[in-house]
PDB file of C-alpha atoms and ligand atoms in Angstrom:
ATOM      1  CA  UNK A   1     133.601 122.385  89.194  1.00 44.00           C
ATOM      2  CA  UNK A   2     132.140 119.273  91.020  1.00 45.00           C
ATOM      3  CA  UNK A   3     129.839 120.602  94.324  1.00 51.00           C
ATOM      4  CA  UNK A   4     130.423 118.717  96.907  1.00 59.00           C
ATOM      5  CA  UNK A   5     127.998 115.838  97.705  1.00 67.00           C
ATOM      6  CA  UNK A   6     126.310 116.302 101.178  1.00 84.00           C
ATOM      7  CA  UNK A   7     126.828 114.268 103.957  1.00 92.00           C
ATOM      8  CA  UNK A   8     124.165 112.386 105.647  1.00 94.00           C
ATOM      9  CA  UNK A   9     125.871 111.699 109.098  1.00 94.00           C
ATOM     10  CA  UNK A  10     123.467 111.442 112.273  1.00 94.00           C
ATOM     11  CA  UNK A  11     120.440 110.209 109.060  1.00 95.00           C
ATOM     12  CA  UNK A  12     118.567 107.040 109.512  1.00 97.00           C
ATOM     13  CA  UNK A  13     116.899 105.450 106.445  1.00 98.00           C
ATOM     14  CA  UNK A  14     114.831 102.426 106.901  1.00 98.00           C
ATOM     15  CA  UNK A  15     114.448 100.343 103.893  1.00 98.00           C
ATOM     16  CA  UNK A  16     111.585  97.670 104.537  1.00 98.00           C
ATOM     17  CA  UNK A  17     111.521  95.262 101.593  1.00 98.00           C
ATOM     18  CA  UNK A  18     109.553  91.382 101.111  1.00 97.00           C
ATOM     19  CA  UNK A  19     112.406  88.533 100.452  1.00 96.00           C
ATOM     20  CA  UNK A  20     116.227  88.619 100.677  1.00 96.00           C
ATOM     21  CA  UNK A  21     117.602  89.919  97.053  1.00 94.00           C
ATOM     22  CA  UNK A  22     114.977  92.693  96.927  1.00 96.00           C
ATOM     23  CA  UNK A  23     117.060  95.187  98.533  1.00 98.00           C
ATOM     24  CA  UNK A  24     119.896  94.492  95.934  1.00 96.00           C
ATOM     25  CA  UNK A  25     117.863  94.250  92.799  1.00 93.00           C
ATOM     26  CA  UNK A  26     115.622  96.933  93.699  1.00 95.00           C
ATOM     27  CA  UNK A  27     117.867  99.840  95.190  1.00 97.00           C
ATOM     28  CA  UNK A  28     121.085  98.100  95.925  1.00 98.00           C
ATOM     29  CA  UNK A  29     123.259 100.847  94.583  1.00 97.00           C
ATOM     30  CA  UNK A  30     121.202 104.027  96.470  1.00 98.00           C
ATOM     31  CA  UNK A  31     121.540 101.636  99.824  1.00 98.00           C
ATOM     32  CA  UNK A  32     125.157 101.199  99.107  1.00 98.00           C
ATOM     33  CA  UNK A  33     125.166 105.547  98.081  1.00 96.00           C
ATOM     34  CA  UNK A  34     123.383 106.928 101.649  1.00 97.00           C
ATOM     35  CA  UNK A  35     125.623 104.172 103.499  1.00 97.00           C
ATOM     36  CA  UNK A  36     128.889 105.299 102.264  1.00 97.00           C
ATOM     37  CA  UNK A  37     127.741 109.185 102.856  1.00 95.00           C
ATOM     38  CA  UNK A  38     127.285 108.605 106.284  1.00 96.00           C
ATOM     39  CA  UNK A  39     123.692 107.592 106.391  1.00 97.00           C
ATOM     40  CA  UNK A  40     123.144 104.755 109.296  1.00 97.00           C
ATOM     41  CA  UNK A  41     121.234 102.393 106.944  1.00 98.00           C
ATOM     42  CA  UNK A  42     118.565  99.677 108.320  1.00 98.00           C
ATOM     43  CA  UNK A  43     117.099  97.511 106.098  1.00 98.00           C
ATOM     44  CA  UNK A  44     114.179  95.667 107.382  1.00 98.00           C
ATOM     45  CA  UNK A  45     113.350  91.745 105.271  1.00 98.00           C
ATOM     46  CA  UNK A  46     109.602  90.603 106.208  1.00 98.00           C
ATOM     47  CA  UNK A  47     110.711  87.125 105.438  1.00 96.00           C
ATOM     48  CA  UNK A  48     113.824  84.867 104.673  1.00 96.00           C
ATOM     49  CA  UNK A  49     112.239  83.774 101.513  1.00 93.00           C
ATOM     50  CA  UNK A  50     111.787  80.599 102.608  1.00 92.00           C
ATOM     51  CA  UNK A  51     110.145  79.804  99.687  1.00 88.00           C
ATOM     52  CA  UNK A  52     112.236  80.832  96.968  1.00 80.00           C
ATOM     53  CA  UNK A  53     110.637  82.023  94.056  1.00 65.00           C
ATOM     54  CA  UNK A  54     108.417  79.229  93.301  1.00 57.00           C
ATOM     55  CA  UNK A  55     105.443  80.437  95.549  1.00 50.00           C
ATOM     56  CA  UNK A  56     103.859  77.068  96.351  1.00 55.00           C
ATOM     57  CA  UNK A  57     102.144  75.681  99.420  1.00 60.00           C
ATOM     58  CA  UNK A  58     105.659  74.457 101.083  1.00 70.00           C
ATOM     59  CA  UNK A  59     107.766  76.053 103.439  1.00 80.00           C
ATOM     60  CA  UNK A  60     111.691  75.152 102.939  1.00 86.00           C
ATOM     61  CA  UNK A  61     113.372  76.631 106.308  1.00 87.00           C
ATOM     62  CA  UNK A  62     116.428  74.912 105.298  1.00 90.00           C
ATOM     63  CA  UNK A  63     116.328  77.404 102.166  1.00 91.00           C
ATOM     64  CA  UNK A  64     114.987  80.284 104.515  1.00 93.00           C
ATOM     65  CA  UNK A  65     118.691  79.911 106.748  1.00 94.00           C
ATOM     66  CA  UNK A  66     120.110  79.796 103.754  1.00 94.00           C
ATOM     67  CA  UNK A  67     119.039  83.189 102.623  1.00 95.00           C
ATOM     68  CA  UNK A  68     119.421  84.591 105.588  1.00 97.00           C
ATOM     69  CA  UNK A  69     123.404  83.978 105.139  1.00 97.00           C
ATOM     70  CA  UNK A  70     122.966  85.205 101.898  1.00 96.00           C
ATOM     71  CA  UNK A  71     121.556  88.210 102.919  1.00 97.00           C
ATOM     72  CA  UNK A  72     123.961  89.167 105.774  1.00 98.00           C
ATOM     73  CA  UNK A  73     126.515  89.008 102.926  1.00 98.00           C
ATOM     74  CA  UNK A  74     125.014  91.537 100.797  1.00 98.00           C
ATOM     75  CA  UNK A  75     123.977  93.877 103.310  1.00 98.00           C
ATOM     76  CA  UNK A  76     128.025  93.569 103.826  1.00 98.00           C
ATOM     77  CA  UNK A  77     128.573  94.301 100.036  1.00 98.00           C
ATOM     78  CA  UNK A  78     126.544  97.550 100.336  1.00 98.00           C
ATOM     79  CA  UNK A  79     128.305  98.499 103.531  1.00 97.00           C
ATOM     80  CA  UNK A  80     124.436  98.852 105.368  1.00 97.00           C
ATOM     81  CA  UNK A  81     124.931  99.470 108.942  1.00 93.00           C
ATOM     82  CA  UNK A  82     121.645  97.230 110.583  1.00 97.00           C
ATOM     83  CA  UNK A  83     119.684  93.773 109.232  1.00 98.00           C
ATOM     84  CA  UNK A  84     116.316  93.723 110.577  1.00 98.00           C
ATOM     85  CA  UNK A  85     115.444  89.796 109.283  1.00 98.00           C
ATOM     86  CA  UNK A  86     111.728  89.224 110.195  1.00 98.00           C
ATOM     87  CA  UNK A  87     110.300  85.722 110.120  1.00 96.00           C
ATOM     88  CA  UNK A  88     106.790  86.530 109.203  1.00 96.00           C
ATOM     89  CA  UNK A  89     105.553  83.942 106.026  1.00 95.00           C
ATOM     90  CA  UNK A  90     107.073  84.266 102.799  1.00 94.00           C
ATOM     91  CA  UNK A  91     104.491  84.312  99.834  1.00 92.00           C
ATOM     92  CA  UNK A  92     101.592  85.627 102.831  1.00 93.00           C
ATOM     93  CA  UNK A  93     102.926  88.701 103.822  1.00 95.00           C
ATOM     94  CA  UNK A  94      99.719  90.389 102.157  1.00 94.00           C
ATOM     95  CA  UNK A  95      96.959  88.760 104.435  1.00 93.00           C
ATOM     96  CA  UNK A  96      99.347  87.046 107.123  1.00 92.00           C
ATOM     97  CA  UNK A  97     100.850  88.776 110.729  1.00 89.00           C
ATOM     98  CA  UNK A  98      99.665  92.036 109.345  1.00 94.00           C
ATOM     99  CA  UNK A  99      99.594  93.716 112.772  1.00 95.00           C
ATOM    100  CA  UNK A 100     102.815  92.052 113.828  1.00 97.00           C
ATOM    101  CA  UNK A 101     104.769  93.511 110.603  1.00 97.00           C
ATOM    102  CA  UNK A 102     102.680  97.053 111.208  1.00 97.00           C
ATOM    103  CA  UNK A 103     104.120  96.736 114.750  1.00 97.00           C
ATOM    104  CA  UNK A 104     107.655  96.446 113.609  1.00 98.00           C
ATOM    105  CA  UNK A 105     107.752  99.013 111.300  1.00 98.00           C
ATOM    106  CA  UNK A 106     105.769 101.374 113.288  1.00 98.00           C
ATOM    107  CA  UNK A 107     108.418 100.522 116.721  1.00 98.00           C
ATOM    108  CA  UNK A 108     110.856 101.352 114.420  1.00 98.00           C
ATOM    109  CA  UNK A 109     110.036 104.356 113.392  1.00 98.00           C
ATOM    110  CA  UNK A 110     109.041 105.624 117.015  1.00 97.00           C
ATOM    111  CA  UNK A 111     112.274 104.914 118.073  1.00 97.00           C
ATOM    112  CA  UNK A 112     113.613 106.664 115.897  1.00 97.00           C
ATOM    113  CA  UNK A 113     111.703 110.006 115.134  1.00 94.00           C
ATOM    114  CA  UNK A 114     113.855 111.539 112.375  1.00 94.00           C
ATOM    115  CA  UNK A 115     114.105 108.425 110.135  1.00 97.00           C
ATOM    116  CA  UNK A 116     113.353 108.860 106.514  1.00 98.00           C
ATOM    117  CA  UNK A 117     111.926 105.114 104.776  1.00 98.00           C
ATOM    118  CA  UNK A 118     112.031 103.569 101.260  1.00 98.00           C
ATOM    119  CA  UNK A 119     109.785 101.007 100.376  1.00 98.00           C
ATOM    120  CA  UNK A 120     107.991  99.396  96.934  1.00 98.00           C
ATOM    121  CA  UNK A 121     105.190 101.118  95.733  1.00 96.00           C
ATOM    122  CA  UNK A 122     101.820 100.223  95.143  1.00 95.00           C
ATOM    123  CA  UNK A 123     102.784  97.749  92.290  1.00 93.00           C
ATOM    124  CA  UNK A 124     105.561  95.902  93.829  1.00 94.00           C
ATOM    125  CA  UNK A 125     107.944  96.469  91.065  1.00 91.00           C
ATOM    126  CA  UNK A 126     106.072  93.856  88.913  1.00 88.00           C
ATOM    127  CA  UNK A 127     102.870  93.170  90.927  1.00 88.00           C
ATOM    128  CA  UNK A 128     104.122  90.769  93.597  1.00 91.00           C
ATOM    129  CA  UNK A 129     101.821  90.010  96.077  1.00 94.00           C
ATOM    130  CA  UNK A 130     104.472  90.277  98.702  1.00 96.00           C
ATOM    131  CA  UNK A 131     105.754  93.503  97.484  1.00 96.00           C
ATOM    132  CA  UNK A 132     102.451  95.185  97.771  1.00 97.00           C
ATOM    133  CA  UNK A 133     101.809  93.379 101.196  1.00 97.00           C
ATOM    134  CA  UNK A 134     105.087  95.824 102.654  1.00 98.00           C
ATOM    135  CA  UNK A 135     104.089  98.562 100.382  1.00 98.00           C
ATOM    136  CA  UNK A 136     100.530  98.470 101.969  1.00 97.00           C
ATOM    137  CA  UNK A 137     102.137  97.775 105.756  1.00 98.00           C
ATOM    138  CA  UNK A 138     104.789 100.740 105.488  1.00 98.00           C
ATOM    139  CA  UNK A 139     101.948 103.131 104.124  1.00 98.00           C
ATOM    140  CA  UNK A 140      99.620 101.853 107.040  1.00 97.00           C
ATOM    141  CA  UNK A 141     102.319 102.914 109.652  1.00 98.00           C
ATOM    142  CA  UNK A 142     103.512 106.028 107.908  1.00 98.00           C
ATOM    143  CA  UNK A 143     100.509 107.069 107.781  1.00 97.00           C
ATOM    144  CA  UNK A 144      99.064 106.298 111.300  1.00 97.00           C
ATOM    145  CA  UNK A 145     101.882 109.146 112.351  1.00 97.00           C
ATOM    146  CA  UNK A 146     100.085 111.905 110.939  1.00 95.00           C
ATOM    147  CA  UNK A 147     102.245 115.117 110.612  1.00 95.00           C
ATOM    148  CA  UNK A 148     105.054 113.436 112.112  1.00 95.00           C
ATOM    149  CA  UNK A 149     104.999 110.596 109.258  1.00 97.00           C
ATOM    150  CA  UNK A 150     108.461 110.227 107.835  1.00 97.00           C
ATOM    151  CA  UNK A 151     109.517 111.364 104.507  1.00 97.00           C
ATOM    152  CA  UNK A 152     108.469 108.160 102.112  1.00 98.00           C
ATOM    153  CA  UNK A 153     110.278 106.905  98.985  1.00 98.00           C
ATOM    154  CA  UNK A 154     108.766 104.464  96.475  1.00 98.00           C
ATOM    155  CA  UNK A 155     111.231 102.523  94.321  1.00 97.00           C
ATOM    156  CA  UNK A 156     109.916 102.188  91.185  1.00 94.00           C
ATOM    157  CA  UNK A 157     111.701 100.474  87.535  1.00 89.00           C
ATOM    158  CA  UNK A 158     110.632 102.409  84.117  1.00 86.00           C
ATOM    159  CA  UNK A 159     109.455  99.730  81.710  1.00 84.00           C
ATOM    160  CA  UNK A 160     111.666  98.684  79.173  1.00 83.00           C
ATOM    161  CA  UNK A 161     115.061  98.043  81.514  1.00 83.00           C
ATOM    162  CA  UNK A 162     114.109  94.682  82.470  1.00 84.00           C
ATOM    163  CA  UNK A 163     113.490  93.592  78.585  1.00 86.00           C
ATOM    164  CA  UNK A 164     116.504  95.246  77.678  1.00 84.00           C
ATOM    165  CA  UNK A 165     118.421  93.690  80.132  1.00 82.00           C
ATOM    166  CA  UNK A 166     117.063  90.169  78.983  1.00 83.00           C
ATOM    167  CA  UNK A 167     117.170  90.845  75.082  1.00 84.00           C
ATOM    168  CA  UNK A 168     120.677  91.681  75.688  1.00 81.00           C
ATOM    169  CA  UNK A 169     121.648  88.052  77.660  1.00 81.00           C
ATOM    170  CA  UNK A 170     119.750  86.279  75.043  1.00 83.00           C
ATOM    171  CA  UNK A 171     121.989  87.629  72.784  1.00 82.00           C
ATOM    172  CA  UNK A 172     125.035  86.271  74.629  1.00 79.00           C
ATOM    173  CA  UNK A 173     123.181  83.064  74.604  1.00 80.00           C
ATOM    174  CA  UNK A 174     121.746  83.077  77.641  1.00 79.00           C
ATOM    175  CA  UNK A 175     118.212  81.033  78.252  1.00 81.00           C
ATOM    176  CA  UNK A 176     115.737  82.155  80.726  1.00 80.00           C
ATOM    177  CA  UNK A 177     115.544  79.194  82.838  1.00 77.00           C
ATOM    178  CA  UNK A 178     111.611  77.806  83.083  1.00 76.00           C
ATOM    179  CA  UNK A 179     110.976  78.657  86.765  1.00 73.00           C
ATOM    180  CA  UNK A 180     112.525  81.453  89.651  1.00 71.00           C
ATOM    181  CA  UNK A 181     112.817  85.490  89.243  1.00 73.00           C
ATOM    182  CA  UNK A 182     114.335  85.005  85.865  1.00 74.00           C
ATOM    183  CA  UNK A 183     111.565  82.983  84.275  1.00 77.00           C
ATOM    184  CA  UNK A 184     109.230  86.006  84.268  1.00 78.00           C
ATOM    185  CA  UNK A 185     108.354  88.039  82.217  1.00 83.00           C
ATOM    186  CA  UNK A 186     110.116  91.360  81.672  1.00 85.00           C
ATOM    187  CA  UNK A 187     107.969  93.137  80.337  1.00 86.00           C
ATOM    188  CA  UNK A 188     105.681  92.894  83.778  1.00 85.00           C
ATOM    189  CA  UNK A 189     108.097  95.179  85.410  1.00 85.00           C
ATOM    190  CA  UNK A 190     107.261  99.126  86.078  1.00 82.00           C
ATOM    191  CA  UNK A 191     104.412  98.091  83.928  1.00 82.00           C
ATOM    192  CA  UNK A 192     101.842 100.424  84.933  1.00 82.00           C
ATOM    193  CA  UNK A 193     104.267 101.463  88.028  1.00 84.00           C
ATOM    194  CA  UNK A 194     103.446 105.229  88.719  1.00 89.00           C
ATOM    195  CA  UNK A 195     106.022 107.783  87.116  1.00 90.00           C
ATOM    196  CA  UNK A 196     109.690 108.084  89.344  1.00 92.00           C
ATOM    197  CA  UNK A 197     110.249 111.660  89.932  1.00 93.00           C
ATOM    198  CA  UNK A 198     113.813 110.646  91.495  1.00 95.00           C
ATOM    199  CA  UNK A 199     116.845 109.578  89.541  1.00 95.00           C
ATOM    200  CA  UNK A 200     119.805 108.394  91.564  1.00 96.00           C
ATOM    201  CA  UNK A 201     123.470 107.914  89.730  1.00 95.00           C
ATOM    202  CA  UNK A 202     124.534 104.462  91.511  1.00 96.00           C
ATOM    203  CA  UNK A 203     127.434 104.083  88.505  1.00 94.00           C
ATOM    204  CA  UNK A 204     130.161 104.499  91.655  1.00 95.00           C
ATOM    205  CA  UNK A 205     128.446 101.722  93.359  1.00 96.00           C
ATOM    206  CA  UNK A 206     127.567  99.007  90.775  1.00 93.00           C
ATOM    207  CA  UNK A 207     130.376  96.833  92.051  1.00 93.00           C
ATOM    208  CA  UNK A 208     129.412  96.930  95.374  1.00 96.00           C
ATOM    209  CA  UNK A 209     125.377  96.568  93.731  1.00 95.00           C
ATOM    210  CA  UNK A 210     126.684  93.145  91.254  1.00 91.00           C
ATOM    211  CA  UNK A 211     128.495  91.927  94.670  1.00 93.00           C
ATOM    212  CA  UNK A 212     125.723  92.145  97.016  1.00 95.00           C
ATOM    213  CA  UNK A 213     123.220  90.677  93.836  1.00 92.00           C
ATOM    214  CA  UNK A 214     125.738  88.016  93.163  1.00 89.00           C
ATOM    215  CA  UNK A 215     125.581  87.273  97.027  1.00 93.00           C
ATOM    216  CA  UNK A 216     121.937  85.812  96.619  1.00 92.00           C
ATOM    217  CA  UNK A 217     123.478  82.633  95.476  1.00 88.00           C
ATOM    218  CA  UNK A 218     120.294  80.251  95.476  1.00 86.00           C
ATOM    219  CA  UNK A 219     117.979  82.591  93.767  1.00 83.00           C
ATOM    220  CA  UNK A 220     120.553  84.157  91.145  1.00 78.00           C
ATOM    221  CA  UNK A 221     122.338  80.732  90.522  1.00 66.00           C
ATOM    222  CA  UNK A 222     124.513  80.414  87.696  1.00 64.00           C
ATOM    223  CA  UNK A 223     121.677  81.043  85.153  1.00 68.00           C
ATOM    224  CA  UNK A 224     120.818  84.426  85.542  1.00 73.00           C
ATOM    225  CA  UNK A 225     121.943  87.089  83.084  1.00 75.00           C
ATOM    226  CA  UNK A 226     123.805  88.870  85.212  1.00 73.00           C
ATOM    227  CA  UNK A 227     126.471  85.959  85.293  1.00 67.00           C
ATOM    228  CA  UNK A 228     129.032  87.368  82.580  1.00 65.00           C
ATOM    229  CA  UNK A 229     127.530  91.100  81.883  1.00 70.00           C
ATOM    230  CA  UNK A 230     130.076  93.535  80.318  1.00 74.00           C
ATOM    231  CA  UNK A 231     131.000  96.565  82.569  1.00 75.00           C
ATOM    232  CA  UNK A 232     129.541  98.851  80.371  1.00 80.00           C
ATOM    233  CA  UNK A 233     126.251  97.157  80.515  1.00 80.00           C
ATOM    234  CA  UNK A 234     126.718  96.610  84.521  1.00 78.00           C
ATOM    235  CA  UNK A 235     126.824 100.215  84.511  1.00 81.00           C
ATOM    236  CA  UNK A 236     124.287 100.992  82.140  1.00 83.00           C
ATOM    237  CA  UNK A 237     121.339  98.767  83.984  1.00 85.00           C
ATOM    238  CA  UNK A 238     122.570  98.761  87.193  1.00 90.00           C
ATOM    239  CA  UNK A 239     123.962 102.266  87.376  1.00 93.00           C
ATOM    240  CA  UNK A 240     120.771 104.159  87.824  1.00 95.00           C
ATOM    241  CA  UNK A 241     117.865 103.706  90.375  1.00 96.00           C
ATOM    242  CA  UNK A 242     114.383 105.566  90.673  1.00 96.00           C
ATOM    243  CA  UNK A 243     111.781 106.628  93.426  1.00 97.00           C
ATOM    244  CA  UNK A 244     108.914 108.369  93.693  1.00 96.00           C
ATOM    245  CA  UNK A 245     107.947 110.308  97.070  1.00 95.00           C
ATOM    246  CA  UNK A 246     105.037 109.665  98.555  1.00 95.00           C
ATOM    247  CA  UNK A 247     102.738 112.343  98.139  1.00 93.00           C
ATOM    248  CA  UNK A 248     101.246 112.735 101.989  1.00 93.00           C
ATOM    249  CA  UNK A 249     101.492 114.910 104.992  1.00 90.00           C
ATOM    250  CA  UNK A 250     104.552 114.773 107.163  1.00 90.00           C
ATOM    251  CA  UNK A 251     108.008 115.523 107.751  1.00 91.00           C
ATOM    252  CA  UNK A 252     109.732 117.384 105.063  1.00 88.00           C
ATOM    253  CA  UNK A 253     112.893 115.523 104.086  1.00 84.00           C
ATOM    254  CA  UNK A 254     115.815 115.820 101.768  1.00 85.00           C
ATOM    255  CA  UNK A 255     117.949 112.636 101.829  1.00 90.00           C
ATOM    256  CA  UNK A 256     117.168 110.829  98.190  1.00 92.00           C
ATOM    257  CA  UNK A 257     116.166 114.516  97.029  1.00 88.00           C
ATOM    258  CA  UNK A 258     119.799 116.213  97.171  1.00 82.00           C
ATOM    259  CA  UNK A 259     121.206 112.832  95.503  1.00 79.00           C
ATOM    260  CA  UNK A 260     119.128 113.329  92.840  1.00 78.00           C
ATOM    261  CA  UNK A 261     120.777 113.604  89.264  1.00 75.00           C
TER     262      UNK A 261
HETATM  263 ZN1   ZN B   1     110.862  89.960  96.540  1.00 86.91          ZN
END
């Protein structure tokens, strides 16, 4: 007999990520999951990736509005109720308007007292300065609310997806183009990420996961293996997400714990 899966109506989950895409690629499907249950989803973007993914010394706000178009249309895809898209700098979040991000996160979650938050963990899915800059900022202002800190959920990728997922587009003859999210190297992600203790079954959502991906037109492009993937390995690579819970005082919670597979 299948139980019946809880509802999460009256819930707020904040999801506070670096760059348009991340909330797709990293947790797209478990957005798309708490929305659909009733959860009223917020995901807060520290930037509009302005600068794409070639971190360099110039801003492109032409690219920036761009992304932020993008990213309206994926939050769409993965039927999230609320975009919070912050303009702080793109490839600086780390050292740059670190009290202004604390302060937004930390309004937030005054406002609203019962929220529970996912974030990137300490190694930014693959070490990305920008990642750990919001992993470090969310920490900072869960932490500064002591006992009344929210419940906290790390995303985290076991190693050996990401080179899977690559070995297997080679073999359809795809190339990894030379620069961009695609050009590195997969082996650098989860690599020395801290064990997930959460599994979430997205496989109902991976449309809705591909769609909102697919929506990040100028960083996915058409050279990015997830251009022609079979449905079986959609569902395979995109049909499962992980998290870890933060282990520190606060609020007990129970929203990415009773979705758990
Ligand atoms: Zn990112």
């Amino acid at each position: 007999m299948t139980q019946a899966v809880p509802r999460l109506d009256g819930q707020v989950v904040l999801a506070v990520f670096a760059h348009p895409d991340d909330e797709s690629l990293a947790c797209g499907g478990t957005l798309a999951t708490l929305a659909a249950a009733g959860a009223h989803v917020v995901v807060m973007c520290a930037s509009h990736g302005e600068r794409g993914s070639d971190i360099g010394p110039v801003r492109n706000d032409a690219l920036g509005l761009e992304r932020a178009v993008e990213m309206r249309a994926a939050v769409a895809a993965l039927g999230i109720a609320e975009l919070r898209l912050l303009s702080h700098p793109d490839g600086e979040l780390r050292w740059a308007a670190v009290t202004d991000f604390n302060a937004d996160i930390l309004l937030f979650l005054r406002r609203h007292p019962h929220a529970s938050v996912i974030t990137f963990g300490e190694d930014g899915l693959y070490w990305h300065a920008d990642h750990i800059g919001v992993y470090e900022r969310v920490l900072t202002a869960v932490l500064s609310l002591g006992s009344e800190a929210p419940p906290l959920y790390f995303v985290t990728m076991p190693t050996g997806v990401m080179p899977e997922v690559v070995t297997a587009a080679k073999a359809r003859g795809w190339l990894p183009p030379r620069k961009g999210f695609w050009s590195l190297v997969p082996e650098s992600f989860g690599l020395h990420a801290k064990p997930h203790s959460i599994t979430i079954d997205v496989r109902a959502f991976v449309p809705q996961k591909l769609a909102a991906i697919l929506a990040h037109r100028s960083q996915m492009g058409a050279d990015h293996p997830f251009s022609n993937l079979a449905e079986a390995d959609a569902r395979r690579w995109l049909g499962t997400e992980f998290f870890r819970r933060a282990d520190i005082p606060g609020r007990p919670g129970t929203v990415l714990e009773q979705r758990c597979t």
